[in-house]
Amino acid sequence: MNKIKNENLVNKVYFYFPSYIPSGGGEPFLINLMKYLLDYTNIQVAVIDFIDGTITTNFQDERVEYIAYDPNNYYFKLDENSILFTPLDRITTISRIANRQNVRILTILWETIIGWDILCQKNEINKLGYLLKKKDAVLSIDEGCAVRGGKPLGVVFPQPYLPIYFPISSKVLKSSPKLISKKQINFGWLGRLAYTKCLSLINLLECLYKSKDSRPKYFHIIGNGLYENELKHIVEKYEDKITFIFCGRMINEDRDNYITNNIDVLFAMGTSMLNGAALKIPVIGMHETNIPISINKFLWIFDAQGLQLGQTNEKDNINPKAQQIDKVIEDIYDKGLKKEFGEKSYNYLVEHHANIKKIGNIFVEALYNTSLTYKDLKKLFKVMPYNSFIKKSIYIFGVSIYKLYLSPRERHFLLFGRFRLFSAKYAQYSKKYYLFKIPLWKSYKKFNACKFYLFFIKLFALNIQTGYSFPDCIEKEKLRGKNFDEKK
């Protein structure tokens, strides 16, 4: 997607990311993309979020249309020639788009691990990958997401990548902070304490615990999350060699001042790495994993390939520049390279993540180039949105005999888990029933008309027509059987 490939119109972008996440890199990234559209283009911006969601709470602008997300409303009424922009893992939760012919969909891939076996059916996964790539509907933030994030979908998503934008503060230090102390090790973590992130953190702590260096070790943990209490329990086994300081969630100047005054090397993932680089602190990217790992290889942010803010958990694909923890300690505390590595981390940030116009241009090109529609997704997925359905399955001796999908608008009965035996679809004025995907019965009822079909044969139709008067004085209920001569 190096250039705009077609003449599609883009009048408005709907940012669809309803969430209550208190801290994370996704929401600020999306907010910065919104600001770019508002400040540098004529494209309008709308936000679909909980009424008190993270983006709505943290970003208020009179130029933005705010739409309250209702999980029980299965229709999106979007403006003509608009784009629905959402993280890729939300694609199966998209509600019905009323004017679907003139609305297209673009997604952003900022994860390397997504539970596709939960989000959709097994036989849909590779089809989804092919569809997304064919329609230019995915923007990856880096090579890791494009390759490892695309692997479960059977594809590698193309460049250009959309790097996370991180604004440089006017208060940036003139030089990297001095070493806290040459006589003790001061490492730190910045990020949410979620399960998958803590798996990588525990691997780091295990390597630090086994380090041959005899200096006192202090490890500062900035962040909170659902796994915080469990993590505090786990690290007890390392406390004879490592002193832990749990700081909780810190933001803005409090966070920056703490890192500057207490941490020599910051370990993090994603946007949190850029927080450290902006302070001219040496930064190392952590492994992205959803399983316990044992990898004593750590990579400086300035040695990363393909804009990756983190590194793989696949031992065979570890960047050859990654170093063992004792080499990291030696470089910082024995060779005195904190200032040099801090400057390198900062320069990497400036080169790849601080130019909003460059990043914004990549984003706008992708908005014009995507050709994915709701209709495309509806052909692929049995049920949309997926968060609206109930699935029931029956297995005998491990063989799927029967599956049932229930939603407010649809019902599907699958024989042997694959063959669609019977389906029903409900809309405001119509009901449709299918047998082996063949139309069995269709009814259409409105206040002034009705139609009934058996297979493809129209059995009965009724249409009531009346003269038009202005202002309209014929009430709908009169057409349902009341006396038309009745006076108001």
Short mmCIF file of C-alpha atoms in Angstrom, two decimals:
data_model
loop_
_atom_site.label_atom_id
_atom_site.label_comp_id
_atom_site.label_asym_id
_atom_site.label_seq_id
_atom_site.Cartn_x
_atom_site.Cartn_y
_atom_site.Cartn_z
CA MET A 1 0.00 0.00 0.00
CA ASN A 2 2.65 2.49 -1.01
CA LYS A 3 0.24 4.69 -2.96
CA ILE A 4 -3.48 5.33 -3.18
CA LYS A 5 -4.71 2.63 -5.54
CA ASN A 6 -8.22 3.86 -6.28
CA GLU A 7 -10.58 6.79 -6.20
CA ASN A 8 -12.60 5.81 -3.14
CA LEU A 9 -14.02 8.69 -1.14
CA VAL A 10 -13.28 9.07 2.56
CA ASN A 11 -15.50 11.64 4.24
CA LYS A 12 -15.41 10.34 7.80
CA VAL A 13 -13.55 7.77 9.91
CA TYR A 14 -15.32 5.99 12.76
CA PHE A 15 -12.83 4.82 15.41
CA TYR A 16 -14.43 1.70 16.87
CA PHE A 17 -12.69 0.69 20.10
CA PRO A 18 -15.07 0.60 23.09
CA SER A 19 -12.93 -0.11 26.16
CA TYR A 20 -12.40 0.65 29.83
CA ILE A 21 -8.65 -0.07 29.87
CA PRO A 22 -7.14 2.33 32.46
CA SER A 23 -3.65 2.27 30.98
CA GLY A 24 -2.25 1.03 27.71
CA GLY A 25 -0.69 2.17 24.47
CA GLY A 26 -3.61 1.51 22.13
CA GLU A 27 -5.90 4.35 23.13
CA PRO A 28 -3.26 7.14 23.02
CA PHE A 29 -2.15 5.85 19.61
CA LEU A 30 -5.70 6.05 18.24
CA ILE A 31 -6.18 9.50 19.76
CA ASN A 32 -3.03 10.74 18.01
CA LEU A 33 -4.34 9.40 14.68
CA MET A 34 -7.61 11.28 15.29
CA LYS A 35 -5.69 14.48 15.99
CA TYR A 36 -3.79 14.08 12.74
CA LEU A 37 -6.99 13.74 10.71
CA LEU A 38 -8.52 16.75 12.44
CA ASP A 39 -5.45 18.99 12.11
CA TYR A 40 -4.06 18.03 8.70
CA THR A 41 -6.96 16.70 6.59
CA ASN A 42 -10.59 17.39 5.73
CA ILE A 43 -11.66 13.96 6.93
CA GLN A 44 -14.23 14.02 9.73
CA VAL A 45 -13.75 11.95 12.88
CA ALA A 46 -16.22 9.97 15.01
CA VAL A 47 -15.67 7.73 18.03
CA ILE A 48 -17.72 4.66 18.91
CA ASP A 49 -17.04 4.05 22.60
CA PHE A 50 -18.75 3.43 25.90
CA ILE A 51 -20.30 6.63 27.18
CA ASP A 52 -17.60 6.68 29.88
CA GLY A 53 -15.01 4.66 27.96
CA THR A 54 -11.28 5.30 27.90
CA ILE A 55 -11.10 7.31 24.67
CA THR A 56 -14.25 9.31 25.37
CA THR A 57 -13.01 10.17 28.86
CA ASN A 58 -9.48 11.12 27.83
CA PHE A 59 -10.13 12.90 24.55
CA GLN A 60 -12.82 15.54 24.15
CA ASP A 61 -12.84 17.69 21.02
CA GLU A 62 -15.79 19.65 19.66
CA ARG A 63 -14.85 18.57 16.13
CA VAL A 64 -15.42 14.90 17.00
CA GLU A 65 -18.75 13.06 16.90
CA TYR A 66 -19.12 10.77 19.93
CA ILE A 67 -21.39 7.75 19.55
CA ALA A 68 -22.31 5.78 22.66
CA TYR A 69 -21.62 2.09 22.12
CA ASP A 70 -24.53 -0.17 22.97
CA PRO A 71 -23.68 -3.91 22.90
CA ASN A 72 -27.38 -4.70 22.51
CA ASN A 73 -27.82 -2.58 19.39
CA TYR A 74 -26.91 -4.64 16.34
CA TYR A 75 -26.93 -1.82 13.80
CA PHE A 76 -24.34 0.83 12.94
CA LYS A 77 -25.84 3.70 10.98
CA LEU A 78 -22.75 5.29 9.47
CA ASP A 79 -22.42 8.17 7.03
CA GLU A 80 -21.91 7.62 3.33
CA ASN A 81 -18.34 7.15 2.07
CA SER A 82 -16.94 6.48 5.52
CA ILE A 83 -14.46 4.08 7.08
CA LEU A 84 -14.90 1.95 10.19
CA PHE A 85 -11.43 1.67 11.77
CA THR A 86 -10.87 -0.93 14.48
CA PRO A 87 -8.23 -3.27 15.94
CA LEU A 88 -8.18 -6.54 14.03
CA ASP A 89 -9.22 -8.62 17.03
CA ARG A 90 -12.52 -6.66 17.14
CA ILE A 91 -13.50 -7.49 13.58
CA THR A 92 -15.95 -10.24 14.53
CA THR A 93 -17.81 -7.87 16.88
CA ILE A 94 -18.76 -5.36 14.17
CA SER A 95 -22.51 -4.80 14.14
CA ARG A 96 -24.60 -4.67 11.02
CA ILE A 97 -23.81 -1.63 8.90
CA ALA A 98 -27.04 -0.26 7.44
CA ASN A 99 -25.63 1.53 4.35
CA ARG A 100 -23.04 -1.15 3.78
CA GLN A 101 -22.42 -0.38 0.10
CA ASN A 102 -20.65 2.90 0.84
CA VAL A 103 -18.90 2.01 4.09
CA ARG A 104 -15.56 0.24 4.14
CA ILE A 105 -13.52 -1.31 6.95
CA LEU A 106 -9.85 -0.92 7.89
CA THR A 107 -8.18 -2.74 10.78
CA ILE A 108 -4.98 -2.30 12.73
CA LEU A 109 -2.91 -5.28 13.86
CA TRP A 110 -0.99 -4.43 17.03
CA GLU A 111 -0.85 -7.89 18.57
CA THR A 112 1.23 -10.94 17.66
CA ILE A 113 -1.03 -13.31 19.60
CA ILE A 114 -4.80 -13.34 19.03
CA GLY A 115 -7.18 -16.12 20.05
CA TRP A 116 -8.71 -16.71 16.63
CA ASP A 117 -10.01 -20.10 17.74
CA ILE A 118 -12.21 -18.18 20.20
CA LEU A 119 -13.12 -15.25 17.97
CA CYS A 120 -14.30 -17.31 14.99
CA GLN A 121 -14.71 -20.85 13.70
CA LYS A 122 -11.72 -22.96 12.67
CA ASN A 123 -12.68 -23.23 9.01
CA GLU A 124 -13.06 -19.43 8.78
CA ILE A 125 -9.60 -18.45 10.02
CA ASN A 126 -7.51 -18.87 6.85
CA LYS A 127 -10.35 -17.52 4.73
CA LEU A 128 -10.33 -14.40 6.87
CA GLY A 129 -6.58 -13.93 6.38
CA TYR A 130 -6.90 -14.26 2.60
CA LEU A 131 -9.83 -11.82 2.54
CA LEU A 132 -8.07 -9.20 4.66
CA LYS A 133 -4.90 -9.30 2.57
CA LYS A 134 -6.77 -9.25 -0.73
CA LYS A 135 -8.81 -6.23 0.35
CA ASP A 136 -5.84 -4.26 1.77
CA ALA A 137 -7.73 -4.14 5.05
CA VAL A 138 -4.90 -4.52 7.60
CA LEU A 139 -2.30 -2.06 8.83
CA SER A 140 0.41 -3.72 10.96
CA ILE A 141 2.36 -1.61 13.42
CA ASP A 142 5.58 -3.56 12.85
CA GLU A 143 7.16 -6.62 11.25
CA GLY A 144 6.43 -8.83 14.24
CA CYS A 145 2.70 -8.21 13.97
CA ALA A 146 2.71 -8.56 10.18
CA VAL A 147 4.54 -11.92 10.29
CA ARG A 148 3.70 -13.58 13.59
CA GLY A 149 0.30 -11.93 13.90
CA GLY A 150 -0.57 -13.00 10.37
CA LYS A 151 0.80 -16.54 10.73
CA PRO A 152 -2.34 -18.04 12.39
CA LEU A 153 -4.36 -16.54 9.52
CA GLY A 154 -2.08 -18.14 6.94
CA VAL A 155 -0.73 -14.85 5.58
CA VAL A 156 2.02 -12.27 6.00
CA PHE A 157 0.58 -8.77 5.85
CA PRO A 158 2.48 -6.35 3.60
CA GLN A 159 4.30 -3.11 4.33
CA PRO A 160 4.26 -0.21 4.92
CA TYR A 161 3.89 -0.57 8.65
CA LEU A 162 2.12 2.05 10.73
CA PRO A 163 4.55 2.78 13.57
CA ILE A 164 3.19 3.98 16.89
CA TYR A 165 3.42 7.75 17.09
CA PHE A 166 5.02 9.15 20.23
CA PRO A 167 5.29 12.95 20.61
CA ILE A 168 8.58 14.31 21.90
CA SER A 169 8.22 16.47 25.00
CA SER A 170 9.68 19.96 25.03
CA LYS A 171 11.13 19.05 28.43
CA VAL A 172 13.39 16.31 27.05
CA LEU A 173 16.72 16.05 28.86
CA LYS A 174 19.81 17.40 27.14
CA SER A 175 21.71 14.21 27.93
CA SER A 176 21.04 10.75 29.27
CA PRO A 177 20.69 10.56 33.08
CA LYS A 178 23.75 9.47 35.02
CA LEU A 179 24.15 5.98 36.44
CA ILE A 180 22.16 5.59 39.66
CA SER A 181 25.00 3.69 41.30
CA LYS A 182 27.85 1.60 39.99
CA LYS A 183 27.66 -0.56 43.13
CA GLN A 184 24.10 -1.79 42.62
CA ILE A 185 21.88 -2.85 39.73
CA ASN A 186 18.70 -0.82 39.17
CA PHE A 187 16.47 -2.33 36.50
CA GLY A 188 12.81 -1.54 35.96
CA TRP A 189 9.60 -2.59 34.22
CA LEU A 190 6.91 -0.30 32.78
CA GLY A 191 3.59 -1.71 31.60
CA ARG A 192 0.32 -3.36 32.51
CA LEU A 193 0.57 -6.42 34.71
CA ALA A 194 -1.49 -8.67 32.47
CA TYR A 195 -0.94 -12.43 32.40
CA THR A 196 0.87 -12.61 29.03
CA LYS A 197 3.11 -9.64 29.84
CA CYS A 198 3.98 -11.10 33.24
CA LEU A 199 5.09 -14.35 31.61
CA SER A 200 7.82 -12.36 29.87
CA LEU A 201 8.60 -10.41 33.05
CA ILE A 202 8.99 -13.62 35.07
CA ASN A 203 11.44 -14.92 32.45
CA LEU A 204 13.52 -11.76 32.90
CA LEU A 205 13.46 -12.07 36.69
CA GLU A 206 14.55 -15.70 36.46
CA CYS A 207 17.54 -14.68 34.31
CA LEU A 208 18.42 -11.81 36.63
CA TYR A 209 18.16 -14.10 39.66
CA LYS A 210 20.62 -16.54 38.07
CA SER A 211 23.03 -13.79 37.04
CA LYS A 212 26.68 -14.29 38.03
CA ASP A 213 26.97 -10.64 39.05
CA SER A 214 27.16 -10.31 42.85
CA ARG A 215 26.02 -6.69 43.20
CA PRO A 216 22.75 -5.95 45.05
CA LYS A 217 19.86 -5.99 42.60
CA TYR A 218 16.83 -3.69 42.72
CA PHE A 219 13.89 -4.16 40.41
CA HIS A 220 11.26 -1.41 40.09
CA ILE A 221 7.84 -2.41 38.73
CA ILE A 222 5.67 0.45 37.43
CA GLY A 223 2.14 -0.56 36.46
CA ASN A 224 -0.89 -2.43 37.71
CA GLY A 225 -3.27 -5.02 36.34
CA LEU A 226 -5.28 -8.17 36.95
CA TYR A 227 -2.15 -10.27 37.51
CA GLU A 228 -0.53 -7.93 40.04
CA ASN A 229 -1.34 -9.90 43.20
CA GLU A 230 -0.31 -13.18 41.59
CA LEU A 231 2.97 -11.62 40.47
CA LYS A 232 3.73 -10.36 43.98
CA HIS A 233 3.32 -13.91 45.23
CA ILE A 234 5.52 -15.39 42.47
CA VAL A 235 8.47 -13.02 42.98
CA GLU A 236 8.77 -13.99 46.65
CA LYS A 237 11.08 -16.82 45.60
CA TYR A 238 13.55 -14.27 44.17
CA GLU A 239 13.62 -11.93 47.16
CA ASP A 240 16.82 -13.35 48.68
CA LYS A 241 18.74 -11.83 45.74
CA ILE A 242 16.44 -9.16 44.31
CA THR A 243 14.70 -6.29 46.13
CA PHE A 244 11.35 -5.49 44.51
CA ILE A 245 9.68 -2.09 44.54
CA PHE A 246 6.07 -2.19 43.34
CA CYS A 247 5.15 1.37 42.38
CA GLY A 248 1.61 0.83 41.11
CA ARG A 249 0.30 2.87 38.21
CA MET A 250 2.19 6.10 37.57
CA ILE A 251 1.55 8.63 34.80
CA ASN A 252 3.03 11.76 33.26
CA GLU A 253 5.66 13.62 35.29
CA ASP A 254 5.42 11.32 38.32
CA ARG A 255 6.27 8.34 36.12
CA ASP A 256 9.00 10.14 34.18
CA ASN A 257 10.68 11.52 37.30
CA TYR A 258 10.65 8.12 38.97
CA ILE A 259 12.20 6.37 35.98
CA THR A 260 14.87 9.05 35.59
CA ASN A 261 15.88 8.99 39.26
CA ASN A 262 15.67 5.26 39.99
CA ILE A 263 16.16 3.12 36.87
CA ASP A 264 19.26 2.50 34.73
CA VAL A 265 17.68 0.10 32.19
CA LEU A 266 13.96 -0.04 31.40
CA PHE A 267 12.36 -3.28 30.20
CA ALA A 268 9.00 -2.90 28.46
CA MET A 269 6.78 -3.67 25.48
CA GLY A 270 5.10 -1.48 22.88
CA THR A 271 4.42 2.16 23.74
CA SER A 272 5.98 1.77 27.18
CA MET A 273 9.35 1.29 25.47
CA LEU A 274 8.93 4.69 23.85
CA ASN A 275 8.19 6.25 27.24
CA GLY A 276 11.65 5.20 28.39
CA ALA A 277 13.40 6.15 25.14
CA ALA A 278 11.93 9.67 25.34
CA LEU A 279 13.72 10.05 28.70
CA LYS A 280 17.02 8.92 27.16
CA ILE A 281 16.98 5.79 29.32
CA PRO A 282 18.44 2.61 27.74
CA VAL A 283 15.43 0.47 26.73
CA ILE A 284 15.11 -3.27 26.12
CA GLY A 285 12.12 -4.89 24.40
CA MET A 286 10.56 -7.89 26.12
CA HIS A 287 9.45 -11.18 24.59
CA GLU A 288 5.86 -11.47 23.42
CA THR A 289 4.44 -14.76 24.65
CA ASN A 290 1.32 -16.48 25.92
CA ILE A 291 3.20 -19.44 27.42
CA PRO A 292 5.98 -19.66 30.04
CA ILE A 293 9.39 -19.21 28.44
CA SER A 294 13.06 -19.60 29.34
CA ILE A 295 15.05 -17.27 27.07
CA ASN A 296 18.16 -15.46 28.26
CA LYS A 297 18.35 -13.11 25.27
CA PHE A 298 17.43 -9.42 25.46
CA LEU A 299 17.40 -6.83 22.68
CA TRP A 300 18.04 -3.09 22.84
CA ILE A 301 15.36 -1.01 21.15
CA PHE A 302 17.90 0.49 18.72
CA ASP A 303 18.87 -3.02 17.48
CA ALA A 304 15.28 -3.95 16.60
CA GLN A 305 14.28 -4.95 13.07
CA GLY A 306 11.11 -3.95 11.27
CA LEU A 307 10.04 -1.37 13.89
CA GLN A 308 9.37 -4.12 16.43
CA LEU A 309 8.66 -2.88 19.96
CA GLY A 310 9.36 -6.24 21.57
CA GLN A 311 10.78 -9.54 20.38
CA THR A 312 9.65 -13.03 19.53
CA ASN A 313 9.42 -15.95 21.95
CA GLU A 314 10.61 -18.33 19.19
CA LYS A 315 14.18 -19.27 20.10
CA ASP A 316 15.11 -20.08 16.51
CA ASN A 317 14.11 -16.58 15.37
CA ILE A 318 15.72 -14.50 18.10
CA ASN A 319 17.54 -11.44 16.75
CA PRO A 320 21.30 -12.28 16.65
CA LYS A 321 22.05 -8.94 18.36
CA ALA A 322 20.14 -10.00 21.48
CA GLN A 323 22.36 -10.37 24.56
CA GLN A 324 22.35 -12.38 27.77
CA ILE A 325 21.49 -10.53 30.96
CA ASP A 326 25.09 -10.61 32.25
CA LYS A 327 26.25 -8.84 29.07
CA VAL A 328 23.58 -6.19 29.62
CA ILE A 329 24.87 -5.67 33.18
CA GLU A 330 28.48 -5.53 31.98
CA ASP A 331 27.76 -2.92 29.29
CA ILE A 332 25.87 -0.60 31.63
CA TYR A 333 27.76 -0.95 34.93
CA ASP A 334 31.28 -2.02 33.95
CA LYS A 335 31.74 -0.34 30.57
CA GLY A 336 29.69 2.72 31.51
CA LEU A 337 27.51 2.68 28.39
CA LYS A 338 24.28 3.96 29.98
CA LYS A 339 24.59 7.43 28.43
CA GLU A 340 25.49 6.09 24.95
CA PHE A 341 22.70 3.51 24.94
CA GLY A 342 20.25 6.08 26.30
CA GLU A 343 21.08 8.44 23.45
CA LYS A 344 20.73 5.60 20.93
CA SER A 345 17.32 4.70 22.34
CA TYR A 346 16.20 8.33 22.05
CA ASN A 347 17.51 8.70 18.49
CA TYR A 348 15.65 5.54 17.48
CA LEU A 349 12.44 7.06 18.82
CA VAL A 350 12.99 10.31 16.93
CA GLU A 351 13.77 8.55 13.64
CA HIS A 352 10.90 6.07 13.60
CA HIS A 353 8.12 7.20 15.93
CA ALA A 354 8.09 10.99 16.30
CA ASN A 355 7.06 12.23 12.81
CA ILE A 356 3.27 12.52 12.89
CA LYS A 357 3.01 13.73 9.28
CA LYS A 358 4.91 10.71 7.96
CA ILE A 359 2.87 8.30 10.08
CA GLY A 360 -0.37 10.12 9.27
CA ASN A 361 0.24 9.89 5.52
CA ILE A 362 0.61 6.11 5.79
CA PHE A 363 -2.68 5.99 7.69
CA VAL A 364 -4.58 8.11 5.17
CA GLU A 365 -3.31 6.04 2.21
CA ALA A 366 -4.59 2.91 3.93
CA LEU A 367 -8.00 4.54 4.50
CA TYR A 368 -8.36 5.12 0.76
CA ASN A 369 -6.98 1.73 -0.27
CA THR A 370 -9.07 -0.66 1.81
CA SER A 371 -11.95 -2.26 -0.07
CA LEU A 372 -13.28 -4.51 2.72
CA THR A 373 -17.02 -4.19 3.38
CA TYR A 374 -19.46 -5.57 5.90
CA LYS A 375 -20.95 -7.61 3.08
CA ASP A 376 -17.58 -9.35 2.61
CA LEU A 377 -17.46 -10.28 6.29
CA LYS A 378 -21.07 -11.43 6.34
CA LYS A 379 -20.36 -13.87 3.52
CA LEU A 380 -17.51 -15.35 5.55
CA PHE A 381 -18.83 -15.47 9.11
CA LYS A 382 -21.84 -17.50 10.11
CA VAL A 383 -22.87 -14.92 12.69
CA MET A 384 -22.15 -11.20 12.96
CA PRO A 385 -21.49 -9.77 15.45
CA TYR A 386 -19.99 -12.77 17.25
CA ASN A 387 -20.51 -11.25 20.69
CA SER A 388 -24.28 -11.48 20.16
CA PHE A 389 -24.66 -15.24 19.73
CA ILE A 390 -24.90 -18.36 21.84
CA LYS A 391 -23.26 -21.54 20.62
CA LYS A 392 -24.37 -25.02 21.65
CA SER A 393 -22.52 -28.16 20.56
CA ILE A 394 -23.11 -31.88 20.96
CA TYR A 395 -20.24 -34.38 20.57
CA ILE A 396 -20.37 -38.18 20.57
CA PHE A 397 -17.05 -40.02 20.86
CA GLY A 398 -15.31 -36.74 20.03
CA VAL A 399 -17.28 -36.26 16.80
CA SER A 400 -19.33 -33.10 16.37
CA ILE A 401 -22.92 -34.20 15.73
CA TYR A 402 -24.77 -30.97 16.06
CA LYS A 403 -24.08 -27.24 16.50
CA LEU A 404 -26.57 -24.49 17.15
CA TYR A 405 -25.93 -20.75 16.83
CA LEU A 406 -28.50 -18.42 18.36
CA SER A 407 -28.60 -14.64 18.11
CA PRO A 408 -31.38 -12.05 18.22
CA ARG A 409 -31.39 -11.87 14.42
CA GLU A 410 -30.28 -15.32 13.28
CA ARG A 411 -30.39 -19.05 14.01
CA HIS A 412 -28.22 -21.70 12.40
CA PHE A 413 -28.34 -25.47 12.85
CA LEU A 414 -25.22 -27.31 11.64
CA LEU A 415 -25.17 -31.08 11.11
CA PHE A 416 -21.83 -32.68 12.05
CA GLY A 417 -20.67 -29.17 12.93
CA ARG A 418 -20.21 -28.26 9.25
CA PHE A 419 -23.30 -28.73 7.09
CA ARG A 420 -25.91 -26.01 7.48
CA LEU A 421 -29.15 -27.97 7.89
CA PHE A 422 -31.47 -25.12 8.74
CA SER A 423 -31.15 -21.33 9.09
CA ALA A 424 -33.45 -18.49 10.06
CA LYS A 425 -32.85 -14.76 9.64
CA TYR A 426 -34.98 -12.03 11.15
CA ALA A 427 -35.15 -8.35 10.19
CA GLN A 428 -37.52 -5.54 11.09
CA TYR A 429 -40.10 -6.44 8.47
CA SER A 430 -39.05 -9.84 7.17
CA LYS A 431 -38.39 -13.45 8.15
CA LYS A 432 -36.39 -15.88 6.04
CA TYR A 433 -35.96 -19.65 6.51
CA TYR A 434 -33.47 -21.85 4.66
CA LEU A 435 -33.10 -25.61 4.28
CA PHE A 436 -29.59 -26.66 3.21
CA LYS A 437 -29.02 -22.99 2.20
CA ILE A 438 -32.04 -23.18 -0.15
CA PRO A 439 -34.73 -20.53 0.53
CA LEU A 440 -37.63 -22.39 2.13
CA TRP A 441 -39.97 -19.65 3.31
CA LYS A 442 -39.90 -15.86 3.20
CA SER A 443 -42.39 -13.43 4.63
CA TYR A 444 -42.45 -9.65 4.38
CA LYS A 445 -44.88 -7.63 6.51
CA LYS A 446 -45.25 -3.88 6.78
CA PHE A 447 -48.16 -1.70 7.79
CA ASN A 448 -49.36 -1.34 4.20
CA ALA A 449 -48.01 -4.46 2.49
CA CYS A 450 -47.23 -8.14 2.92
CA LYS A 451 -45.68 -10.89 0.79
CA PHE A 452 -45.22 -14.63 1.29
CA TYR A 453 -42.89 -16.96 -0.65
CA LEU A 454 -42.55 -20.75 -0.63
CA PHE A 455 -39.19 -21.65 -2.08
CA PHE A 456 -39.02 -19.19 -5.03
CA ILE A 457 -42.78 -19.01 -5.58
CA LYS A 458 -44.79 -16.00 -4.47
CA LEU A 459 -47.86 -17.41 -2.72
CA PHE A 460 -49.61 -14.25 -1.68
CA ALA A 461 -49.13 -10.47 -1.75
CA LEU A 462 -51.13 -7.53 -0.46
CA ASN A 463 -50.40 -3.86 -1.08
CA ILE A 464 -52.49 -0.94 0.20
CA GLN A 465 -52.05 2.38 -1.57
CA THR A 466 -53.54 5.71 -0.54
CA GLY A 467 -53.45 9.22 -1.87
CA TYR A 468 -50.83 11.51 -0.42
CA SER A 469 -51.74 14.68 1.43
CA PHE A 470 -49.52 17.32 2.98
CA PRO A 471 -49.26 17.47 5.88
CA ASP A 472 -49.68 13.71 6.28
CA CYS A 473 -52.99 13.16 8.05
CA ILE A 474 -53.37 9.42 7.49
CA GLU A 475 -52.10 7.57 10.52
CA LYS A 476 -50.52 4.15 10.18
CA GLU A 477 -52.95 2.57 12.60
CA LYS A 478 -55.85 3.52 10.32
CA LEU A 479 -54.33 1.42 7.59
CA ARG A 480 -54.47 -1.52 9.95
CA GLY A 481 -58.26 -1.64 9.89
CA LYS A 482 -59.79 1.55 11.33
CA ASN A 483 -62.37 3.64 9.45
CA PHE A 484 -60.61 5.83 6.90
CA ASP A 485 -63.41 8.42 7.10
CA GLU A 486 -62.85 8.91 10.82
CA LYS A 487 -62.18 12.56 11.63
CA LYS A 488 -59.22 13.59 13.77
#
